[in-house]
Coordinates of C-alpha atoms and ligand atoms in Angstrom, one line a residue:
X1 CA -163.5 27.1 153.4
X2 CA -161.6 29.1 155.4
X3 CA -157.9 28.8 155.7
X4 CA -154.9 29.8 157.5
X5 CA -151.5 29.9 155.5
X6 CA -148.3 29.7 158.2
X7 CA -145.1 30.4 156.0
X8 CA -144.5 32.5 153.1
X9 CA -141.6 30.9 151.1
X10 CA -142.6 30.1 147.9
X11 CA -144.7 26.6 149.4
X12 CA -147.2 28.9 151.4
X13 CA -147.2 31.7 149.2
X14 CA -148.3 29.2 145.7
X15 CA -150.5 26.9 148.0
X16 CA -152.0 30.1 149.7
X17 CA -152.7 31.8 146.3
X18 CA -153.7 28.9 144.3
X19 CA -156.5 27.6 147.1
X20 CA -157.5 31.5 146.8
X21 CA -157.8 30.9 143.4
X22 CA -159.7 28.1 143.9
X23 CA -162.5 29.9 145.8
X24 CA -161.7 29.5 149.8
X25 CA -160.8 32.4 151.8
X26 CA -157.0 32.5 152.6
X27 CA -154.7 34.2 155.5
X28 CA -151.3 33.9 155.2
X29 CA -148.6 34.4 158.2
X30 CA -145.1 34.3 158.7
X31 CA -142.4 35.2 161.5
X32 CA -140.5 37.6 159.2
X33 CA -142.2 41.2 159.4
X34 CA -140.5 42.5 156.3
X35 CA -141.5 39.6 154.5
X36 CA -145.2 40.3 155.4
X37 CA -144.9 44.2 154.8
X38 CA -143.5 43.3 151.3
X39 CA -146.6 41.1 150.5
X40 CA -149.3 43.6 152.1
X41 CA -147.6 46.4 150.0
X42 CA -148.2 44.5 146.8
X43 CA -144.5 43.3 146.5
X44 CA -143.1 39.8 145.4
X45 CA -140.4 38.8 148.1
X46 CA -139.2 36.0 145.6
X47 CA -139.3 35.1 141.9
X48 CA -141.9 32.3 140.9
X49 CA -144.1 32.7 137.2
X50 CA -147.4 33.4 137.6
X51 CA -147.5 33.9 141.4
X52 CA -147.4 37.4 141.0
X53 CA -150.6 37.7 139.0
X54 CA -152.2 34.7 141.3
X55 CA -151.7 37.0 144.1
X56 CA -152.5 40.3 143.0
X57 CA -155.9 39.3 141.8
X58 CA -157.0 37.0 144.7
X59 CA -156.1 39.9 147.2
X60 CA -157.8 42.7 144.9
X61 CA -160.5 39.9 145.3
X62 CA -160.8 40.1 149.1
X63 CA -159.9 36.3 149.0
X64 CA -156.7 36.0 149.9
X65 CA -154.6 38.7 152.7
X66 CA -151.2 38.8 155.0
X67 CA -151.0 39.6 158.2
X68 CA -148.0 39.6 160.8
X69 CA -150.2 38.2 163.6
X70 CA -150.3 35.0 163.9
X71 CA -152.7 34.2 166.0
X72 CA -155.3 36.2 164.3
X73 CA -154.2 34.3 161.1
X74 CA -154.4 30.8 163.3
X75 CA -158.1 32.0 164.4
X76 CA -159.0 32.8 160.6
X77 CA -159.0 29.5 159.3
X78 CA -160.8 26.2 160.1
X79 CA -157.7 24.5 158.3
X80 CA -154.1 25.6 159.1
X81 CA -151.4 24.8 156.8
X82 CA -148.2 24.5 158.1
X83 CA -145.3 25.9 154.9
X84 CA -142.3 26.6 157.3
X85 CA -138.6 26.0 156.6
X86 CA -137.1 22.6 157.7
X87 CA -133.2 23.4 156.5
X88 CA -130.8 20.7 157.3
X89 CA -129.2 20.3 160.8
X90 CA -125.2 19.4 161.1
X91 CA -126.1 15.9 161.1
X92 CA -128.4 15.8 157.9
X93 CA -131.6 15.5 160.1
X94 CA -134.0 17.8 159.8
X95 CA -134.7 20.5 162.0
X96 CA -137.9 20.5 163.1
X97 CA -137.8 23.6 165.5
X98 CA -140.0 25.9 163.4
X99 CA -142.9 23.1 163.3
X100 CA -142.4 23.0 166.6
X101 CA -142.8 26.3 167.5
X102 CA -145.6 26.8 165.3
X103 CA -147.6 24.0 166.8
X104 CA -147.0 25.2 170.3
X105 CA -148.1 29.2 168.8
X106 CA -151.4 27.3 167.2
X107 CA -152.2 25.6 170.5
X108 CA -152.2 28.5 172.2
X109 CA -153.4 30.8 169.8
X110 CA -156.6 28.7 168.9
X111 CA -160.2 29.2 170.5
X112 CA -162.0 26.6 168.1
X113 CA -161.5 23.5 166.6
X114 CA -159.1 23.4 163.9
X115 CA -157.1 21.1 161.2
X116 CA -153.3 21.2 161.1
X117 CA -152.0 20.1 157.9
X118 CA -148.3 19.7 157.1
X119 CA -147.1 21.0 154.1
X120 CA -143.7 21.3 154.9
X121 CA -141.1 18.5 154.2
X122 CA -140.9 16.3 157.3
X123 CA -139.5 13.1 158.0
X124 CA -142.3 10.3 158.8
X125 CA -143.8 10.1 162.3
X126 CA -143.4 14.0 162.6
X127 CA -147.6 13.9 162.1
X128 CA -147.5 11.9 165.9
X129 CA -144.9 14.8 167.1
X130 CA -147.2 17.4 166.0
X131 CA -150.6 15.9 167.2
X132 CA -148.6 15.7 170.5
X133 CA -147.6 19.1 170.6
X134 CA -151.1 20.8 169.7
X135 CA -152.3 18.6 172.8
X136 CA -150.1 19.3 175.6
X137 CA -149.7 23.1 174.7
X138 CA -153.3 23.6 174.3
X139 CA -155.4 26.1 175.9
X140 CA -158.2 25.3 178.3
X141 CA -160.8 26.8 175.9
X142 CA -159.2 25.9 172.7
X143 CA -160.8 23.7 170.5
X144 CA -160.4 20.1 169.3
X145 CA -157.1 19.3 166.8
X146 CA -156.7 17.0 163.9
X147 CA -153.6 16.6 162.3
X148 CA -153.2 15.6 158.2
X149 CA -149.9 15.1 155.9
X150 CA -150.3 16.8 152.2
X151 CA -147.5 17.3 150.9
X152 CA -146.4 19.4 148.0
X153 CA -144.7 18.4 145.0
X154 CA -144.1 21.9 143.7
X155 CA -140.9 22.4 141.6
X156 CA -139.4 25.9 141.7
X157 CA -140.2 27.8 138.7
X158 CA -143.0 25.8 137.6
X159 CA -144.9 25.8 140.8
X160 CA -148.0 27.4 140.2
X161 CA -148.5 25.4 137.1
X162 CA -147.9 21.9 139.4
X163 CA -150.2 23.2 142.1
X164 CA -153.1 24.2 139.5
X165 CA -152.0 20.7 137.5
X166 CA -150.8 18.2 139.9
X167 CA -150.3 14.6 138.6
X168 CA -151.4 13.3 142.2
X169 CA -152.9 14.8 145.1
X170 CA -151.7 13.1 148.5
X171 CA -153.8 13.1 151.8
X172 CA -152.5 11.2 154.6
X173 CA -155.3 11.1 156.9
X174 CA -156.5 9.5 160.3
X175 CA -160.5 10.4 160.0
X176 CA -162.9 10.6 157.6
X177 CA -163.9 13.9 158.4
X178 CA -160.5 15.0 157.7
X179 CA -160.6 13.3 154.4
X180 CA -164.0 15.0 153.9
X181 CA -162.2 18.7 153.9
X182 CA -159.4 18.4 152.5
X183 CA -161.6 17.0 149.3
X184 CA -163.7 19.9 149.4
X185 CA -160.6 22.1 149.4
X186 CA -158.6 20.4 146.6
X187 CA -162.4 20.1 144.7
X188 CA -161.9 23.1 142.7
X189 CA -158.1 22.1 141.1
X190 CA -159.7 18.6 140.4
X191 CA -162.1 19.8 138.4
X192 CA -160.6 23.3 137.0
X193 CA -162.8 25.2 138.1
X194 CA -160.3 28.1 138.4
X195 CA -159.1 30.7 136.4
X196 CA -155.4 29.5 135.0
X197 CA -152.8 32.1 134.3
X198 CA -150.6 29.7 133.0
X199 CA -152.6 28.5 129.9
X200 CA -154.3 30.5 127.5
X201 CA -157.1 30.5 126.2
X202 CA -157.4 26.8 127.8
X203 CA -155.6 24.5 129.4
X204 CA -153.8 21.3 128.0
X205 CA -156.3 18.4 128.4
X206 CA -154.5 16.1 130.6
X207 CA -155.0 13.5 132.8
X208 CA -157.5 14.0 135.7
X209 CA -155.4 13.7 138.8
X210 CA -155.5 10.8 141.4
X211 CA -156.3 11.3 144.9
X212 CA -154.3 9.0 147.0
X213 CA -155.7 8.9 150.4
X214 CA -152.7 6.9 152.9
X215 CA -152.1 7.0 156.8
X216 CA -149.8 9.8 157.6
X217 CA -147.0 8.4 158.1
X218 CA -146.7 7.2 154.8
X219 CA -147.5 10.4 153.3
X220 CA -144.4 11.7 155.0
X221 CA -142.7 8.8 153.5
X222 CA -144.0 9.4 149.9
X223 CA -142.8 13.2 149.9
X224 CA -139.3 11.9 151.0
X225 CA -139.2 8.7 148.8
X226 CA -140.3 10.7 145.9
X227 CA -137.6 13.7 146.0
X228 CA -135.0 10.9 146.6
X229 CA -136.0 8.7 143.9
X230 CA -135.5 11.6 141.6
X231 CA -132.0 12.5 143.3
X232 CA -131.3 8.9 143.0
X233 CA -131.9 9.3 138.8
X234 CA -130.1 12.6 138.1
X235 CA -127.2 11.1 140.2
X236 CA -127.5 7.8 137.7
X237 CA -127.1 9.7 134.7
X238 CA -124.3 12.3 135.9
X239 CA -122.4 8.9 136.3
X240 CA -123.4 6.9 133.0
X241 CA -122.2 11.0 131.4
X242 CA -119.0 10.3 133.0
X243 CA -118.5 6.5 131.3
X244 CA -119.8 8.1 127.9
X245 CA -116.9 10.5 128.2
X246 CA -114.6 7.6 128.7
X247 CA -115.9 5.5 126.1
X248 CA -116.8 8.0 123.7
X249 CA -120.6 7.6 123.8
X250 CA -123.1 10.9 123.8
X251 CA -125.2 10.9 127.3
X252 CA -128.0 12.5 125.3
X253 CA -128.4 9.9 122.8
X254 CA -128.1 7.3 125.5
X255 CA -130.8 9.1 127.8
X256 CA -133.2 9.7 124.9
X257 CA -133.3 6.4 124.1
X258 CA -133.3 4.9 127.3
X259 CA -136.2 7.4 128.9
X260 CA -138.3 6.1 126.3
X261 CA -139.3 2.9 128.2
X262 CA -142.2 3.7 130.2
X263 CA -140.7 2.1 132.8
X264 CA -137.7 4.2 133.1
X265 CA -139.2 7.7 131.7
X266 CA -137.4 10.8 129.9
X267 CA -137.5 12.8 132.9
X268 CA -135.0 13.7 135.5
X269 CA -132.2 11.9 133.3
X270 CA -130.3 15.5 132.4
X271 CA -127.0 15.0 133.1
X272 CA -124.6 18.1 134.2
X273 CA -123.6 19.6 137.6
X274 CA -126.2 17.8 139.5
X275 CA -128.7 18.2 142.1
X276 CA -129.0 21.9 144.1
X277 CA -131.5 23.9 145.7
X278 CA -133.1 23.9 149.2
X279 CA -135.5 20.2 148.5
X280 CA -133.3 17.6 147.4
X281 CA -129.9 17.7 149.1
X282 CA -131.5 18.0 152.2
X283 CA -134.0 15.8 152.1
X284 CA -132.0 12.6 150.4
X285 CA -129.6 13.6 153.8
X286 CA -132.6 13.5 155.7
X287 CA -134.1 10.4 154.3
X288 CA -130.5 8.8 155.0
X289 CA -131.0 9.8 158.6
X290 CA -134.5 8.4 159.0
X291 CA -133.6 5.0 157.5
X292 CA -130.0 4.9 159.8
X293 CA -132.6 5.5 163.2
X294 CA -134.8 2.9 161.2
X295 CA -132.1 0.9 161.8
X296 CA -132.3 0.4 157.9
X297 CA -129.0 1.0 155.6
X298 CA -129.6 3.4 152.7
X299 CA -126.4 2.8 150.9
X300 CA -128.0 3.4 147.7
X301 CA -129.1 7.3 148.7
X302 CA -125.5 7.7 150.3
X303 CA -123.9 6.7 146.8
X304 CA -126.8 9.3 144.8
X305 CA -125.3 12.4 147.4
X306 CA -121.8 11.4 146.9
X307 CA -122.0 11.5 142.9
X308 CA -123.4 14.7 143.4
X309 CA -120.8 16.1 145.6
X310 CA -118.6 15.2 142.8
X311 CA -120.4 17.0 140.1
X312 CA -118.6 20.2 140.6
X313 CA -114.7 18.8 141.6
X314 CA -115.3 17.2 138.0
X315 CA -116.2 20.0 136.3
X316 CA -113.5 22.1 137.6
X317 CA -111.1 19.8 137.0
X318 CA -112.6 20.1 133.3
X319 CA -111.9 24.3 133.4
X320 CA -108.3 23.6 135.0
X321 CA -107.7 20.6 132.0
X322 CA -109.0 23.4 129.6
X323 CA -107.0 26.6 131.1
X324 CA -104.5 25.4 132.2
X325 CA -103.5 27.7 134.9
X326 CA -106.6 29.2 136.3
X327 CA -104.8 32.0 138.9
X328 CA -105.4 35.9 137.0
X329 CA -107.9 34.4 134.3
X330 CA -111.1 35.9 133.8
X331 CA -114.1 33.6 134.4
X332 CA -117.0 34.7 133.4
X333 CA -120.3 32.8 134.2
X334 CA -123.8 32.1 132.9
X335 CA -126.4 31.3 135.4
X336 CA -126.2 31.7 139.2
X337 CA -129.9 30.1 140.4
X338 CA -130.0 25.8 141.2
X339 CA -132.3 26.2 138.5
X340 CA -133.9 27.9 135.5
X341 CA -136.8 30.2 136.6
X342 CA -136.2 31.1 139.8
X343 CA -134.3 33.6 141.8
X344 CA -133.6 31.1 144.4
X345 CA -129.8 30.0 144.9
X346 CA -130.2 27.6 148.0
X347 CA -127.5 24.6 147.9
X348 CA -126.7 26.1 143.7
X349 CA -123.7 24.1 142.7
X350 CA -122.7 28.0 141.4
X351 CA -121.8 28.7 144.7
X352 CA -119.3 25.7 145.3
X353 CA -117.9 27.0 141.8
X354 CA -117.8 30.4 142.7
X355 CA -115.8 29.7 145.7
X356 CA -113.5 27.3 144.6
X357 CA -112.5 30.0 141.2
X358 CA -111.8 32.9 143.6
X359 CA -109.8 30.6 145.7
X360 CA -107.8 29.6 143.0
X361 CA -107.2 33.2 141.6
X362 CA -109.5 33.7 139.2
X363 CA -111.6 36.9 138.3
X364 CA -115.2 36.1 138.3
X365 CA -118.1 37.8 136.5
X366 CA -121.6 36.7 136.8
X367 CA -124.9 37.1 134.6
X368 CA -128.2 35.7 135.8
X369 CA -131.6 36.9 135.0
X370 CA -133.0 36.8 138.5
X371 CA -130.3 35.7 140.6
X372 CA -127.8 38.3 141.4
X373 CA -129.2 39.8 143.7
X374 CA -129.2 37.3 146.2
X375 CA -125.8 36.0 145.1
X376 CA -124.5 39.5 145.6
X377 CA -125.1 39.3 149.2
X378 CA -123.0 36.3 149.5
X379 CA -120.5 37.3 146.9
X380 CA -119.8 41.2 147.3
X381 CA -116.5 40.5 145.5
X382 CA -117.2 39.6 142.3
X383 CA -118.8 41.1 139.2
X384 CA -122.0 41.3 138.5
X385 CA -123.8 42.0 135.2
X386 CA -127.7 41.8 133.2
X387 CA -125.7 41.8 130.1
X388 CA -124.3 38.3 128.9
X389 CA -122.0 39.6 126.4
X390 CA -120.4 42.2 129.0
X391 CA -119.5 39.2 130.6
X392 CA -118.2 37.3 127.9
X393 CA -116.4 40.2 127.2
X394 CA -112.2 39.6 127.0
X395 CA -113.1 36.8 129.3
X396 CA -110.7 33.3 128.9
X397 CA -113.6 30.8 129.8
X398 CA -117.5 31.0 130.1
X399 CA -119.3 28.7 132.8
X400 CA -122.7 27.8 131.7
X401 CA -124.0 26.9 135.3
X402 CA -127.7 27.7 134.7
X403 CA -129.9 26.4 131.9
X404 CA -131.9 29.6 131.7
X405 CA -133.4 29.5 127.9
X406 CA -132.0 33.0 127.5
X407 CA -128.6 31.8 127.2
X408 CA -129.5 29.4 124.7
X409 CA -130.5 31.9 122.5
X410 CA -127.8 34.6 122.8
X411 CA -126.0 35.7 119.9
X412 CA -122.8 32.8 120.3
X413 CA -121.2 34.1 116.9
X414 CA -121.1 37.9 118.5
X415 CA -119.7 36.0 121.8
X416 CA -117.1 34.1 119.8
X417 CA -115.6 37.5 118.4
X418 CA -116.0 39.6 122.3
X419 CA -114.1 36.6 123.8
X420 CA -110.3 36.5 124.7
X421 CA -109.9 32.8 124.3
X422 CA -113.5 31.3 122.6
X423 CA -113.5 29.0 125.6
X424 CA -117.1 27.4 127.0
X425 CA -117.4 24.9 129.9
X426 CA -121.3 23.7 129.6
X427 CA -122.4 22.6 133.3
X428 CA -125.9 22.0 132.3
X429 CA -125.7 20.5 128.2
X430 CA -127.3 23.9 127.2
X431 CA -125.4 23.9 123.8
X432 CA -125.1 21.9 120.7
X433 CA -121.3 21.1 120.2
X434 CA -121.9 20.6 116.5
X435 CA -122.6 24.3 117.0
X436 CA -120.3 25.6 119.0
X437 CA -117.8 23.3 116.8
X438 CA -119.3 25.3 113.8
X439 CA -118.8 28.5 115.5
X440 CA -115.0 27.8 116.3
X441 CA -115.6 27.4 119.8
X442 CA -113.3 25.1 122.2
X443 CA -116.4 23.7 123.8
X444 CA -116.8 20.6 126.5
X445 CA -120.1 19.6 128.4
X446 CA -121.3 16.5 130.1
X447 CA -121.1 13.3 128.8
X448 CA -120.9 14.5 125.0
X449 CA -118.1 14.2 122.4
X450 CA -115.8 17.1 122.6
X451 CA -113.0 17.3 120.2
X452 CA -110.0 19.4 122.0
X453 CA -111.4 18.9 125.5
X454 CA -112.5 14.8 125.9
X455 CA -110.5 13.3 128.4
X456 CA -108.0 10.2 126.7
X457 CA -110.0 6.8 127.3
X458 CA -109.5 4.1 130.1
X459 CA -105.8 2.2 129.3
X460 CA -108.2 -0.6 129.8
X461 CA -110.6 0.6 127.0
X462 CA -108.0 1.4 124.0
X463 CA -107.1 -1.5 122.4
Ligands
LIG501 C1 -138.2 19.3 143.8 C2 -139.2 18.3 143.3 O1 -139.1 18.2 141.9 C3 -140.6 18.7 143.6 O2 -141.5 17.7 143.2 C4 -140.7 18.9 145.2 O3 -142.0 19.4 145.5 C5 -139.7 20.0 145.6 O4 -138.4 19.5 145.2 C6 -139.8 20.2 147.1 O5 -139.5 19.2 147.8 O6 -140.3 21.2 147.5 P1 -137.2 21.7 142.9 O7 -136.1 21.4 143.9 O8 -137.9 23.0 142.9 O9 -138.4 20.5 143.1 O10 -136.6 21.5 141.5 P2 -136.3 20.3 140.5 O11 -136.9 20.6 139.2 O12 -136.8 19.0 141.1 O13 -134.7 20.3 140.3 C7 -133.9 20.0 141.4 C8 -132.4 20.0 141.0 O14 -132.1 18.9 140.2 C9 -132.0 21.3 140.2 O15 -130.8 21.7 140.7 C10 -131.9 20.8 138.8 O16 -131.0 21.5 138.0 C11 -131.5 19.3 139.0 N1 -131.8 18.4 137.9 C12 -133.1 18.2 137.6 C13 -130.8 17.8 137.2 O17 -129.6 18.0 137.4 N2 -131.2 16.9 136.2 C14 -132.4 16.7 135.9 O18 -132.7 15.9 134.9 C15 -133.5 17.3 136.6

């Protein structure tokens, strides 16, 4: 099959390469020339496993190209899929504009009949919008358009691993035909008939996954009620943390036990500074929107973003309770991405933290694998380091704000001794405090029994 890519975050770049991968013949766009030149050169303009190998061998392969025209990547394909950017507007909706423009630059730019898939995050009905669009903008001599919702349920750092393995596959669909090719295309991951460079020598047998097959509207709906679902649980157990710190109960023994019912599930129960990057706090606040013009009250997602707001006043409030003073000390922190794996730092609660420590007076130094660069841009002012014990160095506090297994597996007994004050403020539970006890470390996390640093319990609780 022959397809046409539009967008080259890390959505159209994985979905491009992996349905390379899977045999079809791929042409990826995208508005941003640099971005494009990068790619055509050979060059990764983000950080994703895997997607570098993915790519480099379907383009030595002939299967998979860039180009900066658009319309020549629009007339490539028979299918278009449609990656761009839908970033939050002031009031939480989504901002559509770049689906927009893309389908007026496909209706123009086609000369045959094509089908317009959204991949990108959109709110439900956006499939009518777009079907709209293609029609009124299109030229007389321009073929036929279908439109279809698949979207992606790629996480950041494990993407190419979810695309090659995905637990469901879901088209929302008007015809049959459409049905039909998007089948054929997603034939190959369903039956592995590509070459994984996660696994070796084989992949993990797993479940085969399921094909749902819905309208499109309630594809839409299933992207948006699945990322805030998931919001919904992180936000659940950053607040049943905060009672365990009151009552004096450990938040991973709780969670461990209570993920294994089936019902509930292990996953998406870590408690620490919450929820960042550029898919979930924008889409809950999206979701939110939908339901309000729905005329539908979504109190419950409302609640889930206001916990997570709160993640990072509370762990603050745990570095002033633990410093004391905060003005002149030095801060150093572990982990700058919203997650392990990635470079990306979209909506990181490291930011917020970042922000609020300089504000207060604080001198800030910062180690993240693949991260600094980008924070750099936003943060010229602070110090920036590849070597964690450089910035543990005479420091009076270490953030952990990143769970990158690195960190983990540092030398904490070296760190103990290079310290100033032996003081560690765990935002993601990386640590074992029986550990960092051992080590002489003060040490407080989420949720978990500190000895210097728990907070006295509830009047209400102590007798
Ligand atoms: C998320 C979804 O997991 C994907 O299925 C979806 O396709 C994607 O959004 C998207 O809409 O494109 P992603 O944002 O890459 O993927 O990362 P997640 O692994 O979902 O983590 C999101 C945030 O939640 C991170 O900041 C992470 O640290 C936090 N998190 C996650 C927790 O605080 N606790 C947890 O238990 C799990």
């Amino acid at each position: 099959m022959r397809i046409s890519m539009i967008g080259c975050g890390y959505v159209g770049l994985v979905t491009g390469a992996c349905l390379a991968e899977a045999g079809h013949q791929v042409v990826c766009t995208d508005n941003d020339p640099a971005r494009i030149a990068a790619l055509q050169a050979g060059q990764m303009p983000i950080y994703e496993p895997h997607l570098d190998a993915i790519l480099a061998a379907n383009c030595r392969e002939n299967r998979l190209s860039f180009t900066g025209d658009a319309g020549e990547a629009v007339r490539a394909g028979d299918v278009i899929f449609i990656c761009v950017g839908t970033p939050p507007l002031e009031t939480g909706e989504a901002d559509l504009s770049a689906i927009d423009n893309v389908a007026r630059m496909i209706a123009t730019e086609a000369r045959s009949p094509k089908l317009v898939v959204e991949k990108s995050t959109v709110p439900a009905r956006t499939g009518r919008q777009l079907k709209r669009a293609l029609e009124v903008y299109r030229r007389n001599g321009g073929g036929e358009f279908r439109v279809a919702s698949n979207p992606e349920f790629l996480r950041e750092g494990t993407a190419v691993e979810d695309f090659l393995h995905p637990d469901r596959i879901v088209l929302g669909v008007e015809e049959e035909a459409t049905e039909q090719q998007l089948r054929e295309i997603y034939g190959p991951i369903l039956e592995g008939r590509f070459r994984c460079p996660v696994h070796s020598p084989a992949c993990p047998s797993t479940k085969a996954p399921q094909m749902v097959v819905t309208t499109i509207n309630s594809a839409e709906l299933i992207k948006h009620a699945s990322n805030s679902f998931l919001a919904l649980k992180i936000s659940y157990a950053n607040v049943v943390a905060d009672l365990c710190e009151r009552v004096g109960a450990d938040i991973e023994e709780v969670i461990r036990a209570v993920g294994l019912d089936p019902r509930i599930g292990p996953q998406f129960l870590r408690a620490g500074l919450g929820f960042g990057g550029f898919c979930f706090p924008k889409d809950i606040q999206a979701f939110i929107r939908l339901a309000e013009r729905a005329g539908v009250d979504f109190g419950l997602l409302k609640e889930a973003e206001r916990v997570n707001k709160g993640r990072v006043d509370l762990f603050l409030e745990k570095v002033r309770r633990a410093l004391w003073v905060v003005k002149d000390k030095k801060v150093g922190l572990l982990g700058l991405a919203f997650k392990p794996n990635t470079d990306d730092i979209r909506f990181a609660p490291s930011l917020e933290v970042i922000r609020r420590l300089l504000a207060e007076g604080a001198q800030v130094r910062a180690c993240d694998p693949k991260a600094m660069e980008r924070t750099c841009t936003i943060f010229p002012q602070i110090q920036y380091s590849h070597d964690s014990y450089e910035v543990a160095r005479d420091a009076d506090a270490l953030l952990i704000l990143t769970e990158w297994d690195e960190f983990r597996h540092l030398n904490w007994e070296r760190i103990y001794r290079l310290m100033a004050r032996p003081l560690v403020i765990d935002g993601r539970n990386l640590l074992e405090p029986e550990m960092m006890k051992e080590f002489g470390f003060e040490y407080d996390s989420f949720g978990r029994p500190s000895d210097s640093l728990t907070p006295a319990l509830v009047p209400a609780l102590t007798h």
